[in-house]
PDB file of C-alpha atoms in Angstrom:
ATOM      1  CA  UNK A  42      -4.742  16.395 -13.119  1.00 64.00           C
ATOM      2  CA  UNK A  43      -4.522  13.074 -11.476  1.00 70.00           C
ATOM      3  CA  UNK A  44      -0.675  12.488  -9.601  1.00 92.00           C
ATOM      4  CA  UNK A  45      -0.025   8.763  -9.972  1.00 96.00           C
ATOM      5  CA  UNK A  46      -1.909   7.397 -13.705  1.00 96.00           C
ATOM      6  CA  UNK A  47      -1.526   4.286 -14.536  1.00 97.00           C
ATOM      7  CA  UNK A  48      -2.352   1.811 -18.063  1.00 97.00           C
ATOM      8  CA  UNK A  49      -4.653  -0.546 -18.595  1.00 97.00           C
ATOM      9  CA  UNK A  50      -6.692  -0.657 -15.400  1.00 96.00           C
ATOM     10  CA  UNK A  51      -8.101  -3.586 -16.264  1.00 97.00           C
ATOM     11  CA  UNK A  52      -6.407  -6.369 -18.732  1.00 96.00           C
ATOM     12  CA  UNK A  53      -7.778  -9.426 -19.537  1.00 97.00           C
ATOM     13  CA  UNK A  54      -5.737 -12.526 -20.578  1.00 97.00           C
ATOM     14  CA  UNK A  55      -4.011 -15.427 -21.456  1.00 97.00           C
ATOM     15  CA  UNK A  56      -1.840 -17.457 -19.513  1.00 97.00           C
ATOM     16  CA  UNK A  57       1.799 -17.960 -20.845  1.00 97.00           C
ATOM     17  CA  UNK A  58       0.725 -13.870 -22.507  1.00 97.00           C
ATOM     18  CA  UNK A  59       3.102 -10.551 -22.014  1.00 97.00           C
ATOM     19  CA  UNK A  60       1.995  -7.683 -21.393  1.00 97.00           C
ATOM     20  CA  UNK A  61       3.321  -4.639 -20.156  1.00 97.00           C
ATOM     21  CA  UNK A  62       1.480  -2.048 -17.014  1.00 98.00           C
ATOM     22  CA  UNK A  63       2.047   1.785 -17.258  1.00 97.00           C
ATOM     23  CA  UNK A  64       2.385   4.105 -14.801  1.00 97.00           C
ATOM     24  CA  UNK A  65       2.896   7.533 -15.028  1.00 97.00           C
ATOM     25  CA  UNK A  66       3.788  10.849 -12.294  1.00 96.00           C
ATOM     26  CA  UNK A  67       3.275  14.300 -12.107  1.00 95.00           C
ATOM     27  CA  UNK A  68       4.226  15.003  -8.455  1.00 93.00           C
ATOM     28  CA  UNK A  69       7.872  15.443  -9.612  1.00 91.00           C
ATOM     29  CA  UNK A  70       8.799  12.873  -7.099  1.00 91.00           C
ATOM     30  CA  UNK A  71      12.152  11.219  -7.185  1.00 89.00           C
ATOM     31  CA  UNK A  72      10.769   7.535  -5.794  1.00 91.00           C
ATOM     32  CA  UNK A  73       8.462   4.790  -7.731  1.00 93.00           C
ATOM     33  CA  UNK A  74       6.679   1.913  -7.073  1.00 94.00           C
ATOM     34  CA  UNK A  75       5.323  -1.812  -7.655  1.00 95.00           C
ATOM     35  CA  UNK A  76       2.891  -3.106  -5.378  1.00 95.00           C
ATOM     36  CA  UNK A  77       1.259  -6.076  -5.725  1.00 96.00           C
ATOM     37  CA  UNK A  78      -2.003  -6.999  -4.176  1.00 95.00           C
ATOM     38  CA  UNK A  79      -3.740 -10.431  -4.047  1.00 91.00           C
ATOM     39  CA  UNK A  80      -6.778 -11.567  -3.575  1.00 85.00           C
ATOM     40  CA  UNK A  81      -6.750 -11.635   0.263  1.00 81.00           C
ATOM     41  CA  UNK A  82      -5.586  -7.999   0.263  1.00 82.00           C
ATOM     42  CA  UNK A  83      -2.484  -8.658   1.486  1.00 87.00           C
ATOM     43  CA  UNK A  84      -0.455  -5.955  -0.531  1.00 92.00           C
ATOM     44  CA  UNK A  85       3.311  -6.856  -0.857  1.00 91.00           C
ATOM     45  CA  UNK A  86       6.477  -4.257  -2.551  1.00 92.00           C
ATOM     46  CA  UNK A  87       7.857  -5.224  -5.427  1.00 93.00           C
ATOM     47  CA  UNK A  88      10.326  -3.537  -6.712  1.00 91.00           C
ATOM     48  CA  UNK A  89      11.046   0.601  -5.704  1.00 90.00           C
ATOM     49  CA  UNK A  90      12.697   2.924  -8.502  1.00 89.00           C
ATOM     50  CA  UNK A  91      14.727   6.540  -7.068  1.00 87.00           C
ATOM     51  CA  UNK A  92      15.487   8.583 -10.171  1.00 83.00           C
ATOM     52  CA  UNK A  93      15.604   5.846 -12.127  1.00 81.00           C
ATOM     53  CA  UNK A  94      18.149   3.321 -10.098  1.00 84.00           C
ATOM     54  CA  UNK A  95      16.017   0.089  -8.582  1.00 86.00           C
ATOM     55  CA  UNK A  96      16.992  -0.291  -5.065  1.00 81.00           C
ATOM     56  CA  UNK A  97      15.253  -2.531  -3.774  1.00 79.00           C
ATOM     57  CA  UNK A  98      13.613  -5.746  -5.446  1.00 79.00           C
ATOM     58  CA  UNK A  99      11.933  -7.540  -3.186  1.00 81.00           C
ATOM     59  CA  UNK A 100      11.453 -11.971  -4.173  1.00 78.00           C
ATOM     60  CA  UNK A 101       9.029 -11.488  -7.838  1.00 87.00           C
ATOM     61  CA  UNK A 102       9.942 -13.979 -10.463  1.00 90.00           C
ATOM     62  CA  UNK A 103      12.400 -13.027 -13.318  1.00 91.00           C
ATOM     63  CA  UNK A 104       9.295 -13.318 -15.511  1.00 95.00           C
ATOM     64  CA  UNK A 105       9.098  -9.083 -14.101  1.00 95.00           C
ATOM     65  CA  UNK A 106      11.151  -7.018 -15.399  1.00 93.00           C
ATOM     66  CA  UNK A 107       9.440  -3.229 -13.995  1.00 93.00           C
ATOM     67  CA  UNK A 108      11.607  -0.357 -16.849  1.00 93.00           C
ATOM     68  CA  UNK A 109      12.028   3.007 -15.063  1.00 93.00           C
ATOM     69  CA  UNK A 110      13.190   5.270 -18.720  1.00 92.00           C
ATOM     70  CA  UNK A 111      12.716   8.342 -16.592  1.00 91.00           C
ATOM     71  CA  UNK A 112      11.269   8.913 -12.969  1.00 89.00           C
ATOM     72  CA  UNK A 113       8.464   9.955 -13.492  1.00 94.00           C
ATOM     73  CA  UNK A 114       7.665   6.735 -15.130  1.00 96.00           C
ATOM     74  CA  UNK A 115       7.650   3.475 -14.154  1.00 96.00           C
ATOM     75  CA  UNK A 116       6.468  -0.022 -16.122  1.00 96.00           C
ATOM     76  CA  UNK A 117       6.342  -2.856 -15.707  1.00 97.00           C
ATOM     77  CA  UNK A 118       6.145  -5.851 -18.319  1.00 97.00           C
ATOM     78  CA  UNK A 119       5.024  -9.204 -16.847  1.00 96.00           C
ATOM     79  CA  UNK A 120       5.903 -12.200 -19.382  1.00 96.00           C
ATOM     80  CA  UNK A 121       4.563 -15.883 -19.331  1.00 97.00           C
ATOM     81  CA  UNK A 122       2.057 -14.352 -17.753  1.00 97.00           C
ATOM     82  CA  UNK A 123       0.464 -16.996 -15.485  1.00 96.00           C
ATOM     83  CA  UNK A 124      -2.727 -18.226 -13.292  1.00 96.00           C
ATOM     84  CA  UNK A 125      -0.948 -16.628  -9.094  1.00 94.00           C
ATOM     85  CA  UNK A 126       0.085 -12.896 -11.404  1.00 96.00           C
ATOM     86  CA  UNK A 127      -4.275 -12.697 -11.547  1.00 96.00           C
ATOM     87  CA  UNK A 128      -4.028  -9.521  -9.165  1.00 96.00           C
ATOM     88  CA  UNK A 129      -4.427  -5.795  -8.290  1.00 97.00           C
ATOM     89  CA  UNK A 130      -1.476  -4.210  -9.692  1.00 98.00           C
ATOM     90  CA  UNK A 131      -0.258  -0.789  -7.211  1.00 97.00           C
ATOM     91  CA  UNK A 132       2.272   2.318  -8.908  1.00 97.00           C
ATOM     92  CA  UNK A 133       3.224   4.693  -6.081  1.00 95.00           C
ATOM     93  CA  UNK A 134       5.484   7.471  -5.003  1.00 94.00           C
ATOM     94  CA  UNK A 135       7.251   9.319  -2.838  1.00 91.00           C
ATOM     95  CA  UNK A 136       8.829  11.909  -2.094  1.00 85.00           C
ATOM     96  CA  UNK A 137      12.438  12.208   0.216  1.00 71.00           C
ATOM     97  CA  UNK A 138      13.199  15.611   1.256  1.00 61.00           C
ATOM     98  CA  UNK A 139      16.393  15.743   3.360  1.00 54.00           C
ATOM     99  CA  UNK A 140      17.103  11.336   3.366  1.00 53.00           C
ATOM    100  CA  UNK A 141      13.837  10.642   4.824  1.00 56.00           C
ATOM    101  CA  UNK A 142      10.969   9.163   3.864  1.00 58.00           C
ATOM    102  CA  UNK A 143       8.020  10.678   4.796  1.00 65.00           C
ATOM    103  CA  UNK A 144       6.472   7.534   3.964  1.00 66.00           C
ATOM    104  CA  UNK A 145       3.478   9.067   2.326  1.00 84.00           C
ATOM    105  CA  UNK A 146       2.668   6.757  -0.434  1.00 90.00           C
ATOM    106  CA  UNK A 147       0.757   7.719  -3.442  1.00 93.00           C
ATOM    107  CA  UNK A 148      -1.126   5.313  -5.355  1.00 96.00           C
ATOM    108  CA  UNK A 149      -2.330   5.590  -8.927  1.00 97.00           C
ATOM    109  CA  UNK A 150      -6.124   3.510  -9.016  1.00 96.00           C
ATOM    110  CA  UNK A 151      -3.965   0.295  -9.227  1.00 97.00           C
ATOM    111  CA  UNK A 152      -4.261  -2.094 -12.773  1.00 98.00           C
ATOM    112  CA  UNK A 153      -6.367  -5.221 -12.106  1.00 97.00           C
ATOM    113  CA  UNK A 154      -5.194  -7.896 -13.955  1.00 97.00           C
ATOM    114  CA  UNK A 155      -6.808 -11.102 -14.987  1.00 97.00           C
ATOM    115  CA  UNK A 156      -4.438 -14.239 -16.252  1.00 97.00           C
ATOM    116  CA  UNK A 157      -7.332 -17.030 -17.004  1.00 95.00           C
TER     117      UNK A 157
ATOM    118  CA  UNK B 116       5.311 -15.196  10.410  1.00 67.00           C
ATOM    119  CA  UNK B 117       4.112 -11.650   8.146  1.00 78.00           C
ATOM    120  CA  UNK B 118       6.352  -8.719   8.498  1.00 87.00           C
ATOM    121  CA  UNK B 119       2.916  -6.811   9.321  1.00 93.00           C
ATOM    122  CA  UNK B 120      -0.362  -8.729  11.079  1.00 94.00           C
ATOM    123  CA  UNK B 121      -3.821  -7.187  11.630  1.00 94.00           C
ATOM    124  CA  UNK B 122      -6.898  -8.716  12.368  1.00 91.00           C
ATOM    125  CA  UNK B 123      -8.910  -8.508   9.200  1.00 91.00           C
ATOM    126  CA  UNK B 124     -13.112  -7.677   9.932  1.00 91.00           C
ATOM    127  CA  UNK B 125     -14.731  -7.403  10.028  1.00 95.00           C
ATOM    128  CA  UNK B 126     -15.361  -4.749  12.590  1.00 96.00           C
ATOM    129  CA  UNK B 127     -19.254  -3.761  12.442  1.00 97.00           C
ATOM    130  CA  UNK B 128     -20.360  -1.150  14.336  1.00 97.00           C
ATOM    131  CA  UNK B 129     -22.216   1.409  15.413  1.00 97.00           C
ATOM    132  CA  UNK B 130     -22.878   4.671  13.591  1.00 98.00           C
ATOM    133  CA  UNK B 131     -21.303   7.061  16.493  1.00 98.00           C
ATOM    134  CA  UNK B 132     -19.362   3.901  18.103  1.00 98.00           C
ATOM    135  CA  UNK B 133     -15.973   4.352  19.008  1.00 98.00           C
ATOM    136  CA  UNK B 134     -14.498   1.239  17.219  1.00 97.00           C
ATOM    137  CA  UNK B 135     -10.403   0.272  17.978  1.00 97.00           C
ATOM    138  CA  UNK B 136      -8.123  -1.802  16.529  1.00 97.00           C
ATOM    139  CA  UNK B 137      -4.383  -3.134  16.274  1.00 96.00           C
ATOM    140  CA  UNK B 138      -1.670  -3.826  14.228  1.00 96.00           C
ATOM    141  CA  UNK B 139       1.278  -5.441  15.473  1.00 96.00           C
ATOM    142  CA  UNK B 140       5.063  -5.314  13.397  1.00 95.00           C
ATOM    143  CA  UNK B 141       7.590  -8.021  13.846  1.00 93.00           C
ATOM    144  CA  UNK B 142      11.298  -5.770  13.303  1.00 89.00           C
ATOM    145  CA  UNK B 143      11.512  -4.342  16.430  1.00 87.00           C
ATOM    146  CA  UNK B 144      14.231  -2.151  14.824  1.00 87.00           C
ATOM    147  CA  UNK B 145      10.993  -0.270  12.763  1.00 87.00           C
ATOM    148  CA  UNK B 146      10.718   3.700  11.868  1.00 83.00           C
ATOM    149  CA  UNK B 147       7.990   4.856  10.851  1.00 90.00           C
ATOM    150  CA  UNK B 148       4.755   3.922  11.221  1.00 94.00           C
ATOM    151  CA  UNK B 149       1.639   5.006   9.153  1.00 95.00           C
ATOM    152  CA  UNK B 150      -2.032   4.684   8.731  1.00 96.00           C
ATOM    153  CA  UNK B 151      -3.383   4.143   5.593  1.00 96.00           C
ATOM    154  CA  UNK B 152      -7.499   3.831   3.930  1.00 97.00           C
ATOM    155  CA  UNK B 153      -8.356   1.186   1.260  1.00 97.00           C
ATOM    156  CA  UNK B 154     -12.161   1.489  -0.023  1.00 96.00           C
ATOM    157  CA  UNK B 155     -13.837  -1.140  -2.403  1.00 93.00           C
ATOM    158  CA  UNK B 156     -11.544  -1.293  -5.209  1.00 92.00           C
ATOM    159  CA  UNK B 157     -10.508   2.305  -5.169  1.00 95.00           C
ATOM    160  CA  UNK B 158      -6.271   3.559  -4.114  1.00 96.00           C
ATOM    161  CA  UNK B 159      -4.900   3.483  -0.775  1.00 96.00           C
ATOM    162  CA  UNK B 160      -4.355   6.354   0.959  1.00 95.00           C
ATOM    163  CA  UNK B 161      -2.666   8.145   4.047  1.00 94.00           C
ATOM    164  CA  UNK B 162      -5.073   8.319   6.776  1.00 96.00           C
ATOM    165  CA  UNK B 163      -2.841   9.419   9.328  1.00 94.00           C
ATOM    166  CA  UNK B 164       1.172   9.185  10.796  1.00 92.00           C
ATOM    167  CA  UNK B 165       1.514   7.276  13.976  1.00 93.00           C
ATOM    168  CA  UNK B 166       3.744   9.658  16.395  1.00 86.00           C
ATOM    169  CA  UNK B 167       5.495   8.485  19.705  1.00 86.00           C
ATOM    170  CA  UNK B 168       3.635   9.572  21.538  1.00 86.00           C
ATOM    171  CA  UNK B 169       0.502   8.996  19.936  1.00 88.00           C
ATOM    172  CA  UNK B 170      -2.049  11.695  18.065  1.00 92.00           C
ATOM    173  CA  UNK B 171      -5.123  12.727  17.170  1.00 94.00           C
ATOM    174  CA  UNK B 172      -6.971  13.787  14.000  1.00 94.00           C
ATOM    175  CA  UNK B 173     -10.588  14.884  13.957  1.00 96.00           C
ATOM    176  CA  UNK B 174     -11.722  12.062  15.040  1.00 97.00           C
ATOM    177  CA  UNK B 175      -9.032   9.095  14.772  1.00 98.00           C
ATOM    178  CA  UNK B 176      -6.704   8.713  16.953  1.00 97.00           C
ATOM    179  CA  UNK B 177      -3.367   7.043  16.637  1.00 96.00           C
ATOM    180  CA  UNK B 178      -0.797   5.448  19.309  1.00 96.00           C
ATOM    181  CA  UNK B 179       2.453   3.730  19.349  1.00 95.00           C
ATOM    182  CA  UNK B 180       3.386   0.704  21.692  1.00 94.00           C
ATOM    183  CA  UNK B 181       7.549   0.258  20.970  1.00 93.00           C
ATOM    184  CA  UNK B 182       8.408  -2.149  23.626  1.00 93.00           C
ATOM    185  CA  UNK B 183       4.680  -4.638  22.826  1.00 94.00           C
ATOM    186  CA  UNK B 184       5.681  -3.908  19.147  1.00 95.00           C
ATOM    187  CA  UNK B 185       1.971  -2.156  18.027  1.00 95.00           C
ATOM    188  CA  UNK B 186      -0.137   0.102  16.713  1.00 96.00           C
ATOM    189  CA  UNK B 187      -2.958   1.204  17.063  1.00 97.00           C
ATOM    190  CA  UNK B 188      -6.249   2.792  15.579  1.00 98.00           C
ATOM    191  CA  UNK B 189      -9.272   4.164  17.562  1.00 98.00           C
ATOM    192  CA  UNK B 190     -12.280   5.654  15.037  1.00 98.00           C
ATOM    193  CA  UNK B 191     -14.866   8.155  17.688  1.00 98.00           C
ATOM    194  CA  UNK B 192     -17.998   8.868  16.798  1.00 98.00           C
ATOM    195  CA  UNK B 193     -18.004   6.567  13.958  1.00 98.00           C
ATOM    196  CA  UNK B 194     -19.804   7.962  10.984  1.00 98.00           C
ATOM    197  CA  UNK B 195     -21.231   6.333   8.313  1.00 98.00           C
ATOM    198  CA  UNK B 196     -18.120   7.165   6.105  1.00 97.00           C
ATOM    199  CA  UNK B 197     -15.665   5.650   7.758  1.00 98.00           C
ATOM    200  CA  UNK B 198     -16.193   2.268   6.558  1.00 98.00           C
ATOM    201  CA  UNK B 199     -13.400   0.815   4.582  1.00 97.00           C
ATOM    202  CA  UNK B 200     -10.685  -1.053   5.101  1.00 97.00           C
ATOM    203  CA  UNK B 201      -7.627   0.470   7.375  1.00 98.00           C
ATOM    204  CA  UNK B 202      -3.656  -0.312   6.780  1.00 97.00           C
ATOM    205  CA  UNK B 203      -1.031  -0.168   8.449  1.00 96.00           C
ATOM    206  CA  UNK B 204       2.516   0.660   7.132  1.00 94.00           C
ATOM    207  CA  UNK B 205       5.463  -0.298   8.373  1.00 93.00           C
ATOM    208  CA  UNK B 206       8.712   1.189   7.488  1.00 89.00           C
ATOM    209  CA  UNK B 207      11.967  -0.627   8.417  1.00 81.00           C
ATOM    210  CA  UNK B 208      15.442   0.042   8.406  1.00 77.00           C
ATOM    211  CA  UNK B 209      15.753  -1.222   5.126  1.00 75.00           C
ATOM    212  CA  UNK B 210      12.914   1.721   3.471  1.00 76.00           C
ATOM    213  CA  UNK B 211      10.872  -0.530   2.471  1.00 82.00           C
ATOM    214  CA  UNK B 212       7.321   0.692   3.715  1.00 88.00           C
ATOM    215  CA  UNK B 213       5.029  -3.300   4.652  1.00 90.00           C
ATOM    216  CA  UNK B 214       1.773  -3.011   4.892  1.00 93.00           C
ATOM    217  CA  UNK B 215      -0.446  -4.977   6.396  1.00 94.00           C
ATOM    218  CA  UNK B 216      -3.771  -6.911   5.153  1.00 92.00           C
ATOM    219  CA  UNK B 217      -6.185  -4.377   6.199  1.00 95.00           C
ATOM    220  CA  UNK B 218      -9.074  -4.756   9.352  1.00 96.00           C
ATOM    221  CA  UNK B 219     -12.148  -3.933   7.239  1.00 97.00           C
ATOM    222  CA  UNK B 220     -15.125  -1.783   9.794  1.00 98.00           C
ATOM    223  CA  UNK B 221     -18.282  -1.656   8.724  1.00 97.00           C
ATOM    224  CA  UNK B 222     -20.133   1.496   9.311  1.00 98.00           C
ATOM    225  CA  UNK B 223     -24.479   0.290   9.934  1.00 97.00           C
ATOM    226  CA  UNK B 224     -26.737   3.149  10.547  1.00 95.00           C
TER     227      UNK B 224
END
């Protein structure tokens, strides 16, 4: 069973469209993340949720809206897509132990978004 | 200036040789440090944590130099399967895990 799964794996769409990427983890972790990896391979954190609560919100356009219906799911909705949104979006999860995050993030396989 | 910086490489390494590379971080309050490995078109996976006293895992050795704010990774007896991009990750005082852009290693026969 895939520990962190995200769908779709590939997404090609036109500028101005709205799209969503879904993520689910079956590891029982309480923290989930969205990272963006651009063409220069720089992996940048976008959002982090802990038990459905938003705890990290980096400087991301408000066209990006995460939603966490429960601690096993973290979806990403993007409105009015722009060319610069083309990237690979990785979902990840981690577990805190006694308030300390061990640092091991488990990543999904990534969703490659291409905006034309 | 980026918070975590790495030499992008590529480091071309003959099979069996040793390769080492560093990662610098800007926030002196950073709390914990890691090396991740990312294969082409795959997700990153944790390679090893980096402890203050340095640590080894098989052919891989990680070091932390807090005074100069860098961590290093050394790979001994390189294998073809070591070809990948190695991402440095630093957890800052707010709990965020910040990644470098990665160092590409290419091991050649």
